[in-house]
mmCIF file of C-alpha atoms in Angstrom:
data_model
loop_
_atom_site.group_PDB
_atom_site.id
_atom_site.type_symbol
_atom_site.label_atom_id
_atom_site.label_comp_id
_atom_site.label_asym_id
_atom_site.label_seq_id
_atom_site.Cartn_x
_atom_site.Cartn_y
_atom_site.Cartn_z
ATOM 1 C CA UNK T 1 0.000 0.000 0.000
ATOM 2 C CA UNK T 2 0.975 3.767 -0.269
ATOM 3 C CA UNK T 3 1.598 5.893 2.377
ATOM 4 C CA UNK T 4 -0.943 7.642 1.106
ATOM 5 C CA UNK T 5 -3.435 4.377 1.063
ATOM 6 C CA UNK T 6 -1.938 3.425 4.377
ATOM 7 C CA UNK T 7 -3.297 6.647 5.966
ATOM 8 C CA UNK T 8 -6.776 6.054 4.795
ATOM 9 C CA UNK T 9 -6.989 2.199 5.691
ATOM 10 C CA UNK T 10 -5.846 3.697 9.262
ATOM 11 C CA UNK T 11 -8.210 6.329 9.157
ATOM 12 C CA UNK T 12 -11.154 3.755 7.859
ATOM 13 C CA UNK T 13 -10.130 1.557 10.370
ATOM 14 C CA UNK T 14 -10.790 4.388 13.175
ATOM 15 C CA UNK T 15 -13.953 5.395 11.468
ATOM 16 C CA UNK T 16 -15.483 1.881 11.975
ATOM 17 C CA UNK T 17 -14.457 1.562 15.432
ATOM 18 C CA UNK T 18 -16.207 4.674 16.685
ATOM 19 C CA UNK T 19 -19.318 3.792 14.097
ATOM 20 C CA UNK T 20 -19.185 0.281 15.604
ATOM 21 C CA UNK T 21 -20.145 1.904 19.798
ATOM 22 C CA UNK T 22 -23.400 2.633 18.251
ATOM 23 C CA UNK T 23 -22.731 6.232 20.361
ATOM 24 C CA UNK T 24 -20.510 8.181 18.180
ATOM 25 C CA UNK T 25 -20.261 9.520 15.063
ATOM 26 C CA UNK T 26 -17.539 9.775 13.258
ATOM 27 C CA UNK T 27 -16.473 11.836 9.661
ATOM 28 C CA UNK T 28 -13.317 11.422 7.361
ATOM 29 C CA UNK T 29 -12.506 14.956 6.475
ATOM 30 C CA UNK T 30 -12.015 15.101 2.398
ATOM 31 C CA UNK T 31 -8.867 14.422 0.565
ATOM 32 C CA UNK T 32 -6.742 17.703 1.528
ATOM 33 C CA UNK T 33 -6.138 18.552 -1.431
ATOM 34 C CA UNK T 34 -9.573 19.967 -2.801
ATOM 35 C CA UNK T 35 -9.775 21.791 0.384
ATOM 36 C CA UNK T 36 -7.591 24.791 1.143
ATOM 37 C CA UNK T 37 -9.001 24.823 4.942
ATOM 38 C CA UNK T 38 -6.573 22.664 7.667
ATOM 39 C CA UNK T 39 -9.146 19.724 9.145
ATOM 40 C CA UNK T 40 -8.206 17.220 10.816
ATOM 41 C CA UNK T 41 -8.150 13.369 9.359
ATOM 42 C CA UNK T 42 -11.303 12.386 11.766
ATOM 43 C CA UNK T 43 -14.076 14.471 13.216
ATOM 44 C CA UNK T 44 -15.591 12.704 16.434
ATOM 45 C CA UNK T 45 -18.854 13.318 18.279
ATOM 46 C CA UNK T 46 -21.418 12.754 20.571
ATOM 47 C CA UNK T 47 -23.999 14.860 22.213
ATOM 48 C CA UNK T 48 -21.238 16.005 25.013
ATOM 49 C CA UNK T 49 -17.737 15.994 23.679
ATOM 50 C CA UNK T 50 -15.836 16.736 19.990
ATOM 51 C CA UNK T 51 -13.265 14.853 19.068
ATOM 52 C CA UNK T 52 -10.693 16.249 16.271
ATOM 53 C CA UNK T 53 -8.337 13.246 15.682
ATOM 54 C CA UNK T 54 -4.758 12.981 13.653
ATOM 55 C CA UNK T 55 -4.498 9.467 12.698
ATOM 56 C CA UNK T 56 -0.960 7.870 11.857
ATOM 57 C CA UNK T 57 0.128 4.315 11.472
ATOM 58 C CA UNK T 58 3.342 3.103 11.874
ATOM 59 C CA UNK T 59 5.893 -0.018 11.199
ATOM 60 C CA UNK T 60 8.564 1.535 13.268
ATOM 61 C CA UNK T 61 9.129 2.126 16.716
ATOM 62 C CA UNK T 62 8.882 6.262 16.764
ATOM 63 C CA UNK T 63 6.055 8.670 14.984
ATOM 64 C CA UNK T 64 7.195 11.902 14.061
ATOM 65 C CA UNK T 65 4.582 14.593 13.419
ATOM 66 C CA UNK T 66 5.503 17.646 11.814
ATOM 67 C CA UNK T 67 5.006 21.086 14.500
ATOM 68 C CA UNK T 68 2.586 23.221 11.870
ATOM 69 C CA UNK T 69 0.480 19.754 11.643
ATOM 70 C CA UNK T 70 -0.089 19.624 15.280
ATOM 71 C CA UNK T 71 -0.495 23.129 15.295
ATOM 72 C CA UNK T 72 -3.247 23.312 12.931
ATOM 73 C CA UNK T 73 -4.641 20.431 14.944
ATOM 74 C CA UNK T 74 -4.997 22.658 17.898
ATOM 75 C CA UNK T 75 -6.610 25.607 16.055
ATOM 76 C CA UNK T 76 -9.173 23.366 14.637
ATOM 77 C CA UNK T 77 -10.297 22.433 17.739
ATOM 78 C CA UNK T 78 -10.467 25.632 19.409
ATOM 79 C CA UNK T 79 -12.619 27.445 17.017
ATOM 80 C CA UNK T 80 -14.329 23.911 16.453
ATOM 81 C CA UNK T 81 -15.048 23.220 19.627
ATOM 82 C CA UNK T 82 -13.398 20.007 20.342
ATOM 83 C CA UNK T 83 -10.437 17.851 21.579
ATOM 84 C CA UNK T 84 -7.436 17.449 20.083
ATOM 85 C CA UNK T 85 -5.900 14.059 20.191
ATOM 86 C CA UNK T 86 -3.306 12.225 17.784
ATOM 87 C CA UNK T 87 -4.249 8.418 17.201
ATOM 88 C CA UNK T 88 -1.389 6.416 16.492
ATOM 89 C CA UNK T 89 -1.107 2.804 15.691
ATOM 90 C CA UNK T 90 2.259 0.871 16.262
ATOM 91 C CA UNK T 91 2.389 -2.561 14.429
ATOM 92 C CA UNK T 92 1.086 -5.053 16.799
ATOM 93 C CA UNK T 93 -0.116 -2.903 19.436
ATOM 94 C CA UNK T 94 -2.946 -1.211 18.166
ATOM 95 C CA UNK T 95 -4.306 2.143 18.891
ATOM 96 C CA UNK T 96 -2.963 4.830 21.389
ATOM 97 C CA UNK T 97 -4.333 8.595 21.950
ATOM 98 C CA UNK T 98 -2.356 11.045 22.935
ATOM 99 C CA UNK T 99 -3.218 14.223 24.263
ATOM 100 C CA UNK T 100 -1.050 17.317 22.402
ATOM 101 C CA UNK T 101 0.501 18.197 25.575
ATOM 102 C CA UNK T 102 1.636 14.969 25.769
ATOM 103 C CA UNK T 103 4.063 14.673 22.907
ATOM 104 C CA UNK T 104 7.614 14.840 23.092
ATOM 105 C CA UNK T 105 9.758 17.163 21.265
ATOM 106 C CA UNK T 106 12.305 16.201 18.440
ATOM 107 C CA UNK T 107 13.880 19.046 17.654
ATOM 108 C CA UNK T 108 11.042 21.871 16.107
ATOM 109 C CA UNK T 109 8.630 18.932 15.498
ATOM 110 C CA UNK T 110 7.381 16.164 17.595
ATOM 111 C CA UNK T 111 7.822 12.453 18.152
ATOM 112 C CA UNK T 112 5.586 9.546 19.510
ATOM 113 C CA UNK T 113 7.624 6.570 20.805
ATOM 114 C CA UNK T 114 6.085 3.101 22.026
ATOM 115 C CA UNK T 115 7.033 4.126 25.800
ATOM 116 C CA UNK T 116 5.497 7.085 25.329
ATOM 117 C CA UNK T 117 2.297 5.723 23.785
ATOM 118 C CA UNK T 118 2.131 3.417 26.813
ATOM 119 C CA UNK T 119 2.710 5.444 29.008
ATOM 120 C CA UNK T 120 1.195 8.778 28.424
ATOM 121 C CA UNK T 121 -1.711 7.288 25.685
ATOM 122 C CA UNK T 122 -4.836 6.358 26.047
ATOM 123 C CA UNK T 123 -6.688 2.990 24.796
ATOM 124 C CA UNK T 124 -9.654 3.468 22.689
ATOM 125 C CA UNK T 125 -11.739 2.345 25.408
ATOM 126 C CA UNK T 126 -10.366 4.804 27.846
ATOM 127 C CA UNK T 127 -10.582 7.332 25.381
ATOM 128 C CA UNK T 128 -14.403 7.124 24.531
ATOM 129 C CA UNK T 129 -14.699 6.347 28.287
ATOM 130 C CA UNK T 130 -12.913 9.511 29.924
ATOM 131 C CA UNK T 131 -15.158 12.668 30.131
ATOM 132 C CA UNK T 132 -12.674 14.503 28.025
ATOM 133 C CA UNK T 133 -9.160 15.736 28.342
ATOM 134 C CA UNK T 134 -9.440 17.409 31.360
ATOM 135 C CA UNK T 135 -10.363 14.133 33.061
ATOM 136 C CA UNK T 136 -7.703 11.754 31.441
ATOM 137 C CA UNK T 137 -6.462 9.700 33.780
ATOM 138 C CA UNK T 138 -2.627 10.084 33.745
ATOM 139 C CA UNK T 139 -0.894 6.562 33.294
ATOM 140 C CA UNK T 140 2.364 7.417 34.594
ATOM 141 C CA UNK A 1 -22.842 21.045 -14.727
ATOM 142 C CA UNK A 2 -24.000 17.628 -13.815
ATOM 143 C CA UNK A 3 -26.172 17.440 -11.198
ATOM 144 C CA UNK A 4 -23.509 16.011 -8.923
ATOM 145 C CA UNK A 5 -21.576 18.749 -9.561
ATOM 146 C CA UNK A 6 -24.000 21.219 -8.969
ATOM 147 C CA UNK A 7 -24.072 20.169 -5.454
ATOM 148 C CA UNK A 8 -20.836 19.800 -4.804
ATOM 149 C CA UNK A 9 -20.612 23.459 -6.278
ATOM 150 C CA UNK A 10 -23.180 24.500 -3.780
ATOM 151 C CA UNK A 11 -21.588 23.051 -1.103
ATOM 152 C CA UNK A 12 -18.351 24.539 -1.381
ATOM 153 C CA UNK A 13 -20.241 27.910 -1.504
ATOM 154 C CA UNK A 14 -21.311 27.597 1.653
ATOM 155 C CA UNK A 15 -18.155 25.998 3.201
ATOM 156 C CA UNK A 16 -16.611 29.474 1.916
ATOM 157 C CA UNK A 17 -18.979 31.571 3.451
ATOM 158 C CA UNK A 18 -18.625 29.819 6.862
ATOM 159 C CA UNK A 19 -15.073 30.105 6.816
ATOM 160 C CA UNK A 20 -15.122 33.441 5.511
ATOM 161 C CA UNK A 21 -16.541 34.539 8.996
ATOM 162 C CA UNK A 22 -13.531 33.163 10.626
ATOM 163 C CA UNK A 23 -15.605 32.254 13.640
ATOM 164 C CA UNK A 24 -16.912 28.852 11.834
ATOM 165 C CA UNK A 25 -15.246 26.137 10.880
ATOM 166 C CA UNK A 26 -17.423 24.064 8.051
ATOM 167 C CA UNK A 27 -16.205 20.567 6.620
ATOM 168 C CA UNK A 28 -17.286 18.798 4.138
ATOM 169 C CA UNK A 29 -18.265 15.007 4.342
ATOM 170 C CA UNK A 30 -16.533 12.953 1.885
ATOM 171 C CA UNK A 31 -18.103 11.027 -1.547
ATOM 172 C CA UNK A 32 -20.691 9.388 -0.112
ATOM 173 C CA UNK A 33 -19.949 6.402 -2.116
ATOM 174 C CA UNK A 34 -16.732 5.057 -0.061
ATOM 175 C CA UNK A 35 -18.741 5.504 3.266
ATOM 176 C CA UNK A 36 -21.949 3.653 4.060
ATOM 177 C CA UNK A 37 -22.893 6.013 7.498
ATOM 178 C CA UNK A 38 -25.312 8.684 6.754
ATOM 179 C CA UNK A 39 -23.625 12.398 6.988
ATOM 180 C CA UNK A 40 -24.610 15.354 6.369
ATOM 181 C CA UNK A 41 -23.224 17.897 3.150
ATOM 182 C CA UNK A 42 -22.013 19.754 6.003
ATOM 183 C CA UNK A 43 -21.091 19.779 9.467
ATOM 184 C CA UNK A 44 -20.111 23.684 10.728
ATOM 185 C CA UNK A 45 -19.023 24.208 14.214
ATOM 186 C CA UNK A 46 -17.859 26.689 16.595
ATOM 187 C CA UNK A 47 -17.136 26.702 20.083
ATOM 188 C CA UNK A 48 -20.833 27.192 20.711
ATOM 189 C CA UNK A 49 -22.704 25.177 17.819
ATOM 190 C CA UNK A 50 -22.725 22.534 16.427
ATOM 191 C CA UNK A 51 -24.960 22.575 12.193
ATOM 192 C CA UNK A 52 -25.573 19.777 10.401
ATOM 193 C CA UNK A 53 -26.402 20.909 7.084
ATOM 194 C CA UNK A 54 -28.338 19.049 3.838
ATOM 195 C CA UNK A 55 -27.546 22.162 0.851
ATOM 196 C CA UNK A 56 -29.112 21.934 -2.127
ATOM 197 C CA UNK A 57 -29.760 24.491 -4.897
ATOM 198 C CA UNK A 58 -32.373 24.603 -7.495
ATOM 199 C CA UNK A 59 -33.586 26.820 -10.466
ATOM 200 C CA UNK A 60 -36.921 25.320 -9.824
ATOM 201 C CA UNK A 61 -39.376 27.360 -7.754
ATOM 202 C CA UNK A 62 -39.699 24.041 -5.481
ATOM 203 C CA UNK A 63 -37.058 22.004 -3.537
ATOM 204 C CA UNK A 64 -38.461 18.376 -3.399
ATOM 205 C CA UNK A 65 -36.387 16.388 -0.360
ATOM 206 C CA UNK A 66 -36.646 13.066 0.716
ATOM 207 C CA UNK A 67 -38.626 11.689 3.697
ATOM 208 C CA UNK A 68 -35.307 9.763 4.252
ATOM 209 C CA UNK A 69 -32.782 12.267 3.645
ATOM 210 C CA UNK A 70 -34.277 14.740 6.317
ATOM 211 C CA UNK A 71 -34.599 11.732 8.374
ATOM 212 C CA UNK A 72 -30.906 10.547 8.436
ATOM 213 C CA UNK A 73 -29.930 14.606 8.794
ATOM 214 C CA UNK A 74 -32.092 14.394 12.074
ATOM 215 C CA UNK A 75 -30.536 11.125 13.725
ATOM 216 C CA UNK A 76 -26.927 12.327 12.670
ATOM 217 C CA UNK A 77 -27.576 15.571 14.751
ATOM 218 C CA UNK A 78 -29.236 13.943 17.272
ATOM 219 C CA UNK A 79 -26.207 11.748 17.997
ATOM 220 C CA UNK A 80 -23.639 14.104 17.176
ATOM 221 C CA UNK A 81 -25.435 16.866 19.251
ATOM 222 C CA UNK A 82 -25.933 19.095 16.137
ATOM 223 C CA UNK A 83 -28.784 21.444 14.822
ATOM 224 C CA UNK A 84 -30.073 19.912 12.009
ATOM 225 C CA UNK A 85 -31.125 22.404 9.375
ATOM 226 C CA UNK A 86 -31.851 22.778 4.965
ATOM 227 C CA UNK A 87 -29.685 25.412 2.899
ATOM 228 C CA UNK A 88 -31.676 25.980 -0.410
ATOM 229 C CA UNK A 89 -30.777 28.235 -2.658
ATOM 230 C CA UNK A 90 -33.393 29.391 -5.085
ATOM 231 C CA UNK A 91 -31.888 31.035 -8.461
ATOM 232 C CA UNK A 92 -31.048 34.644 -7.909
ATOM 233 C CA UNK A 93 -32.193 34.560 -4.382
ATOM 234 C CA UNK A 94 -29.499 33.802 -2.559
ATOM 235 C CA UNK A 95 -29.196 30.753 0.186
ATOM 236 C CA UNK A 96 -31.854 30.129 3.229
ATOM 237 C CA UNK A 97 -31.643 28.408 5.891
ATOM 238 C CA UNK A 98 -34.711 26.209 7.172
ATOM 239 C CA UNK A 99 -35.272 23.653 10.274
ATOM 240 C CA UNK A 100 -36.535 20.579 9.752
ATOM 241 C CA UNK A 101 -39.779 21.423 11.388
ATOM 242 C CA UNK A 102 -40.245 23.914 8.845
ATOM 243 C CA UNK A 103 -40.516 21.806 6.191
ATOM 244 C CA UNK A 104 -44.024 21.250 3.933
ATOM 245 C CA UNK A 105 -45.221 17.709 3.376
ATOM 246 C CA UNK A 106 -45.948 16.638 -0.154
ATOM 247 C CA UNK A 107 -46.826 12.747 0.764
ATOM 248 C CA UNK A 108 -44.245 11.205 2.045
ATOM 249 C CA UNK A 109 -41.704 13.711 1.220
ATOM 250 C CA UNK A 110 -41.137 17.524 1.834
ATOM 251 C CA UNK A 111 -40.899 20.551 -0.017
ATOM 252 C CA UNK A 112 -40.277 23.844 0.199
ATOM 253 C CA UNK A 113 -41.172 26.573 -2.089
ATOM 254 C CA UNK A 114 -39.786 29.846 -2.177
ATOM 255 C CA UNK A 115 -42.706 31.361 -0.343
ATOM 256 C CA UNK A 116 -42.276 29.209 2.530
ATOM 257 C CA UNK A 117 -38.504 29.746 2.410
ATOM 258 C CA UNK A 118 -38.947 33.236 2.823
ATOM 259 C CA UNK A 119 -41.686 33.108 5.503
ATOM 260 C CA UNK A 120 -39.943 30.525 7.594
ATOM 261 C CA UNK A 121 -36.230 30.416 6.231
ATOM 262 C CA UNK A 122 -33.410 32.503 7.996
ATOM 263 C CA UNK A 123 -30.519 34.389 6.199
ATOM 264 C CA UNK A 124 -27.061 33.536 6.152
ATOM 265 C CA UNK A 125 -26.453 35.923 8.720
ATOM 266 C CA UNK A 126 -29.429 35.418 10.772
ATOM 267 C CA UNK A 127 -28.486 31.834 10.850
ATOM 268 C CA UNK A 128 -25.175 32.559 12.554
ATOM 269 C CA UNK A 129 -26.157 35.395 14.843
ATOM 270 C CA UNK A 130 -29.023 33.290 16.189
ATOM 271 C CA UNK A 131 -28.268 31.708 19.376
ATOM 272 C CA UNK A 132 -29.438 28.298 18.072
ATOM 273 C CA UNK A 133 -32.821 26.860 16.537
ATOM 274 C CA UNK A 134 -34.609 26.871 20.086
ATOM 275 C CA UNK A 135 -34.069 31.173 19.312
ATOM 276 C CA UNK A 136 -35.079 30.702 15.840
ATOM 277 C CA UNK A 137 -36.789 33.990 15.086
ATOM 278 C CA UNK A 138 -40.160 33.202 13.105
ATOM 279 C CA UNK A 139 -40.897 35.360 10.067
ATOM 280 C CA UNK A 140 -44.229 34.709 9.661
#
């Protein structure tokens, strides 16, 4: 598959999971490039919380997400009204969500590693759980 | 311009106009061939609302819409915690904005003729300075 392909099998695979609770509802934003507008790749929601979700899928150990990405993550979702999370999926281990203050920095960018994930990440259970980001329970 | 087109063209008019407030944030749901949940043409947000939005645009003097299609607009927004609402625009007279309470039967479908979407539609900008469709001004 392409990277390209990869990202929307990843974001698919996302989609369904939230469809599949039977209490969210969950939209792929368009391809990017007929849009001129920053979304993010997933738009999450029930009646009381938002979710604007970044969705990346990797074979190797470390995620790196480019600074203006996450940036334009977080200005989404304040004049959206929502929470910003990253979604990433290491081979094997399935889905994490991090919280934007959570990531570390590499440089002017950022980077997810699998420690990280684990330990600062949420499941997808936890995640649809948790009354929002104020409430995540820190898994330090 | 194929009819597909046309809405797609209409669409992206009113994505523009959202964003041109820069309060609003307005996406567009993808194809709705590669995804079998129902969505909305568009789902506009801001910190404080939340539209769900079916557009269409006619040079007719009637919009015909589907029993189903209003339907599926009204369970989306119920789950996603949205305002569901109809953008028609009528040739030469611009775009209005109508809740789905509004709407005229004709059998099993709805309608809504340029009369009615001027006694019970709302203006672009009446629609975003409202506080919401329980505030919905009536024009009769």
């Amino acid at each position: 598959m392409s990277r390209k392909s990869k990202g929307i099998s990843a974001e698919r695979q996302l989609l369904h999971m939230f469809w599949d609770t039977g209490k969210w509802i969950a939209l792929r934003a368009p391809a990017s490039g007929a849009i001129k507008y920053p979304c993010p790749d997933l738009l999450v929601g029930n009646l009381e919380r938002k979710l604007a979700i970044e969705c990346k899928k990797t074979k190797s150990a470390k995620q790196y997400l480019k600074k203006e990405e996450i940036e334009q993550l977080i200005e989404f979702s304040k004049i959206f009204g929502a929470e910003p999370w990253i979604a990433v999926s290491f081979d094997r281990l399935g889905w994490y969500f991090l919280n934007t203050e959570d990531l570390q920095k590499a440089g002017n960018n950022f980077v997810i590693s699998i420690p990280l994930a684990k330990r600062k990440g949420l499941l997808f259970e936890e995640l649809i759980e948790c009354g929002g980001r104020d409430s995540n329970p820190s898994r330090h």
